Amino acid sequence: MKNAKKSLLVLSTVALSGSLLLTGCGSNGNNAQENQSANQTSNQASNQTGNAAATTTPEVKEKVTLDFWAHWGSTTRRPIIEKIVSDFNASQDHIHVNYSFQPFGEGWTKELAAVAAGNPPDVIIQDIFTVGQRAAKKQATNLSEYINQDPSIKDRFFPQLWDASLYNNEPYALPFNTDTRFLYYSKKAFQEAGLDPNSPPKTWDELLADAQKLDKLNGKRIERLGFYPDDWGLFLDNADGKLMMDKNGPNFNSPAKIDALNWVMSFNERLGKSNVDTFKATFGSKQNDPFVVGKLGMTIQTGTYFAQIKDFMNPDDIGYAPVPEMKAGSGNWTYGGGFVLEIPYGAKHPAESFEFMKYMTDVAAQKYWSQYLFDNVANQAAANDPELSTNNPVSKFATDNMKWTLVSPVPNNAPDYTSVSNPNIESALAGKTDAKTALDKAQSAVQDLMDSNK
Amino acid sequence: MNTTAHSGSKRRKKPMSLERKEELQGYLFVLPWIIGFLLFTAGPLLFSFYVSFTNYDFTSQMDFVGLRNYKYMFHGDPLFWVSLKNTLFYVVLMVPLTTFASIALASILNQKIPGIRVFRTIYYLPSVLSGVGVYMLWMELLSPDTGIVNLVLSWFGITGPGWMFDPNWTKPAIVMMKMWSVGGGMLMYLAALQGVPEQLYEAAEIDGAGSLRRFWHITMPLISPVIFFEVITTFISGFQIFQEGYVMSSDPTTPGSPMNSLLFFNLHMYLKAFKVFQMGYASAMAWFLFVVVLFITMINMWVSKYWVHYEGGDGR
């Protein structure tokens, strides 16, 4: 009897541990199913009709369901992207797209794991700078086959964005949106300081002169700055119209860039680095943004910044102008970035995925996106649509500013170049070294990094 | 059925003794854990050891490259030394300070005064809070212009540093934050202090020992095993510092900023693995850190012979 009890115990232990293992293995599949059903409920209406169609009409090719990942989950962006997706679902009857929100950055790590496991999403929004990396590492699908069926697709996009989507001259992504930077200034503050609110600074000299007139200093304490070149990289890019890092490698230490860094450093020398740091530490975001609360007279921001101005300021009080040029004629250069649509490597329905990507980058979807989010879109025709200007006076200006906007992929052997270049430049900005030494060091550090990763 | 089983067991010479049976059952009971350990801990561990000799990048390649990753670590990667230095600096500053602070706090909270439980709760509370919330809180407290830390300093005529914006102050600031949450260690020491027999103090008092002497000659030896345990675990967790550098960097787009002063070893490893996909190199870094921590723990163990006192044992 006792024996029987014991063997029963042993048996049940084995059974239990076995079932534990099974549930451990099975949970993945269950979760996936749960996720899917959750997604489906969010698109219930269209999905139900879709399913019905698929089951009742067997002669039609089976409906393909695509999983689309992006990081747009805010109350402003999510409804827009979901509307575009549901418009696409309604526009045809053989593809159904489920939108799945993934927190920024997290989704990309998840994609990496999913690609390695051979079960990736069908379409994903990715970073434009690193297309080449994912192409080389077999994380993204080569799109040549689909582009060749309709080569005109590439003419949709701003040329620098299309270039950034190529790796070894073959496309691995379609550009979705981008950004460009330009000067916003407070007309009120200009008037107050005796400056003409209709003539924003055109060169760096004018920018500095205007800034000094707008500065409000109380002893050592800064109450308002006319301007502060917080984004020093932009001025280095602007100086000679060349990115510090482009697809060919580093360009940190050109004479123009050394002058530019000296110019940026002159702000710290004039105001005191610790005073500036103290002042900068009070900066917030949204309604506490330094420009919005009047702590800055001028600022350089992207086109979407206008959304904040519209929410928290009177847009009529704000002027905008291209980034001032270093010297007359040197160019109003700025840098840009953006996001692209990719098909992760190993995705099951690349042809259908590409069809969805085509829709996403076509005029209607792109216009809708730009109209409601004040975002710069990759499609030139959509970006230039005159209708956009009625809702957003900055729209046209931002689109025109694309001609001054430099976008370039980062070389595959130095994706993390900023970790070796920036500390050198930061040390110059902290007054620990001079501009030339810092930029020479940055140049050679990045070059070394590229050489060592060959 | 019963009889056949019996006759069968009779034929062999004590086929399965009770101990053996219980042993087997014991193993069966821990089997789920063992399988879990092999599958989810030992497996990945060995995999990462192999990967450290390859150019693995998750998706496209996994070729054997010999010691190349280890060579690159010591001769090619300038940030390896920066991150190692940052981590050592932090550990060397943090371990003694938090150990001292938690012993001191435990001694103070070991008084028999009314309301002491309330104080114990208050000082323990910070260690219940954890993670990013605490870092955000401290980033506010340490804000150079509006933070309360610099405000209090200004009452004494001291101009506080830029804290998280000044590369010389970022690591001390994080150590300060860690000292705020010494409650966990404090609790261990408090338990140890309560375990010190009262009669030893009484005997020493009769012999004329002052309170400092009593602390040094009675309390310290008796709580030394707990100090030893705490020092070792704090060392190990100190080397694993990661989130602070990732979250509290002055420029959110550059983890470890300003000027890589918060680029800790694990943060550098993470960036290499998941941002640049150099998983092979990151695995090599992980194994190097393992060796460093193992070495330091062994030194700790060896040194402990000279200062850790075990009551009623032979010193082991």
PDB file of N, CA and C in Angstrom, chain A residues 95-126:
ATOM      1  N   ILE A  95      -5.599  41.473 -49.197  1.00  0.00           N
ATOM      2  CA  ILE A  95      -4.606  41.650 -48.128  1.00  0.00           C
ATOM      3  C   ILE A  95      -5.284  42.318 -46.942  1.00  0.00           C
ATOM      4  N   HIS A  96      -5.042  41.772 -45.765  1.00  0.00           N
ATOM      5  CA  HIS A  96      -5.505  42.464 -44.568  1.00  0.00           C
ATOM      6  C   HIS A  96      -4.307  42.753 -43.679  1.00  0.00           C
ATOM      7  N   VAL A  97      -4.136  44.027 -43.292  1.00  0.00           N
ATOM      8  CA  VAL A  97      -2.993  44.415 -42.469  1.00  0.00           C
ATOM      9  C   VAL A  97      -3.448  44.656 -41.042  1.00  0.00           C
ATOM     10  N   ASN A  98      -2.718  44.048 -40.102  1.00  0.00           N
ATOM     11  CA  ASN A  98      -2.956  44.327 -38.689  1.00  0.00           C
ATOM     12  C   ASN A  98      -1.862  45.246 -38.192  1.00  0.00           C
ATOM     13  N   TYR A  99      -2.243  46.391 -37.626  1.00  0.00           N
ATOM     14  CA  TYR A  99      -1.237  47.290 -37.082  1.00  0.00           C
ATOM     15  C   TYR A  99      -0.920  46.888 -35.661  1.00  0.00           C
ATOM     16  N   SER A 100       0.372  46.800 -35.373  1.00  0.00           N
ATOM     17  CA  SER A 100       0.784  46.404 -34.035  1.00  0.00           C
ATOM     18  C   SER A 100       1.792  47.435 -33.499  1.00  0.00           C
ATOM     19  N   PHE A 101       1.398  48.129 -32.448  1.00  0.00           N
ATOM     20  CA  PHE A 101       2.253  49.166 -31.862  1.00  0.00           C
ATOM     21  C   PHE A 101       3.373  48.525 -31.042  1.00  0.00           C
ATOM     22  N   GLN A 102       4.603  48.962 -31.291  1.00  0.00           N
ATOM     23  CA  GLN A 102       5.757  48.491 -30.526  1.00  0.00           C
ATOM     24  C   GLN A 102       6.474  49.718 -29.982  1.00  0.00           C
ATOM     25  N   PRO A 103       6.720  49.769 -28.668  1.00  0.00           N
ATOM     26  CA  PRO A 103       7.400  50.949 -28.119  1.00  0.00           C
ATOM     27  C   PRO A 103       8.715  51.233 -28.846  1.00  0.00           C
ATOM     28  N   PHE A 104       9.045  52.500 -28.980  1.00  0.00           N
ATOM     29  CA  PHE A 104      10.217  52.926 -29.748  1.00  0.00           C
ATOM     30  C   PHE A 104      11.473  52.183 -29.286  1.00  0.00           C
ATOM     31  N   GLY A 105      12.192  51.611 -30.243  1.00  0.00           N
ATOM     32  CA  GLY A 105      13.430  50.907 -29.898  1.00  0.00           C
ATOM     33  C   GLY A 105      13.174  49.457 -29.528  1.00  0.00           C
ATOM     34  N   GLU A 106      12.165  49.235 -28.698  1.00  0.00           N
ATOM     35  CA  GLU A 106      11.852  47.881 -28.245  1.00  0.00           C
ATOM     36  C   GLU A 106      11.462  46.987 -29.425  1.00  0.00           C
ATOM     37  N   GLY A 107      10.662  47.567 -30.319  1.00  0.00           N
ATOM     38  CA  GLY A 107      10.195  46.812 -31.475  1.00  0.00           C
ATOM     39  C   GLY A 107      11.352  46.352 -32.348  1.00  0.00           C
ATOM     40  N   TRP A 108      12.403  47.161 -32.410  1.00  0.00           N
ATOM     41  CA  TRP A 108      13.540  46.802 -33.261  1.00  0.00           C
ATOM     42  C   TRP A 108      14.328  45.657 -32.659  1.00  0.00           C
ATOM     43  N   THR A 109      14.434  45.644 -31.340  1.00  0.00           N
ATOM     44  CA  THR A 109      15.103  44.519 -30.684  1.00  0.00           C
ATOM     45  C   THR A 109      14.276  43.254 -30.864  1.00  0.00           C
ATOM     46  N   LYS A 110      12.961  43.419 -30.767  1.00  0.00           N
ATOM     47  CA  LYS A 110      12.072  42.277 -30.954  1.00  0.00           C
ATOM     48  C   LYS A 110      12.172  41.757 -32.385  1.00  0.00           C
ATOM     49  N   GLU A 111      12.276  42.696 -33.330  1.00  0.00           N
ATOM     50  CA  GLU A 111      12.402  42.297 -34.730  1.00  0.00           C
ATOM     51  C   GLU A 111      13.654  41.449 -34.922  1.00  0.00           C
ATOM     52  N   LEU A 112      14.745  41.901 -34.287  1.00  0.00           N
ATOM     53  CA  LEU A 112      16.014  41.183 -34.396  1.00  0.00           C
ATOM     54  C   LEU A 112      15.842  39.734 -33.951  1.00  0.00           C
ATOM     55  N   ALA A 113      15.203  39.570 -32.788  1.00  0.00           N
ATOM     56  CA  ALA A 113      14.982  38.216 -32.267  1.00  0.00           C
ATOM     57  C   ALA A 113      14.059  37.431 -33.202  1.00  0.00           C
ATOM     58  N   ALA A 114      13.038  38.123 -33.738  1.00  0.00           N
ATOM     59  CA  ALA A 114      12.067  37.444 -34.594  1.00  0.00           C
ATOM     60  C   ALA A 114      12.716  37.001 -35.911  1.00  0.00           C
ATOM     61  N   VAL A 115      13.593  37.860 -36.447  1.00  0.00           N
ATOM     62  CA  VAL A 115      14.285  37.499 -37.689  1.00  0.00           C
ATOM     63  C   VAL A 115      15.205  36.301 -37.435  1.00  0.00           C
ATOM     64  N   ALA A 116      15.922  36.344 -36.302  1.00  0.00           N
ATOM     65  CA  ALA A 116      16.821  35.243 -35.965  1.00  0.00           C
ATOM     66  C   ALA A 116      16.030  33.951 -35.790  1.00  0.00           C
ATOM     67  N   ALA A 117      14.806  34.060 -35.295  1.00  0.00           N
ATOM     68  CA  ALA A 117      13.982  32.875 -35.065  1.00  0.00           C
ATOM     69  C   ALA A 117      13.227  32.457 -36.330  1.00  0.00           C
ATOM     70  N   GLY A 118      13.321  33.290 -37.387  1.00  0.00           N
ATOM     71  CA  GLY A 118      12.653  32.945 -38.643  1.00  0.00           C
ATOM     72  C   GLY A 118      11.165  33.220 -38.644  1.00  0.00           C
ATOM     73  N   ASN A 119      10.698  34.079 -37.741  1.00  0.00           N
ATOM     74  CA  ASN A 119       9.269  34.355 -37.686  1.00  0.00           C
ATOM     75  C   ASN A 119       9.013  35.857 -37.514  1.00  0.00           C
ATOM     76  N   PRO A 120       9.490  36.659 -38.476  1.00  0.00           N
ATOM     77  CA  PRO A 120       9.401  38.117 -38.288  1.00  0.00           C
ATOM     78  C   PRO A 120       8.038  38.670 -38.698  1.00  0.00           C
ATOM     79  N   PRO A 121       7.764  39.941 -38.344  1.00  0.00           N
ATOM     80  CA  PRO A 121       6.574  40.608 -38.861  1.00  0.00           C
ATOM     81  C   PRO A 121       6.732  40.805 -40.367  1.00  0.00           C
ATOM     82  N   ASP A 122       5.649  41.227 -41.026  1.00  0.00           N
ATOM     83  CA  ASP A 122       5.712  41.343 -42.488  1.00  0.00           C
ATOM     84  C   ASP A 122       6.269  42.679 -42.949  1.00  0.00           C
ATOM     85  N   VAL A 123       5.902  43.728 -42.231  1.00  0.00           N
ATOM     86  CA  VAL A 123       6.398  45.061 -42.573  1.00  0.00           C
ATOM     87  C   VAL A 123       6.737  45.762 -41.265  1.00  0.00           C
ATOM     88  N   ILE A 124       7.824  46.543 -41.277  1.00  0.00           N
ATOM     89  CA  ILE A 124       8.210  47.252 -40.057  1.00  0.00           C
ATOM     90  C   ILE A 124       8.710  48.650 -40.409  1.00  0.00           C
ATOM     91  N   ILE A 125       8.468  49.596 -39.513  1.00  0.00           N
ATOM     92  CA  ILE A 125       9.028  50.935 -39.652  1.00  0.00           C
ATOM     93  C   ILE A 125      10.399  50.926 -38.979  1.00  0.00           C
ATOM     94  N   GLN A 126      11.433  51.315 -39.750  1.00  0.00           N
ATOM     95  CA  GLN A 126      12.796  51.254 -39.227  1.00  0.00           C
ATOM     96  C   GLN A 126      13.503  52.601 -39.420  1.00  0.00           C
TER      97      GLN A 126
END
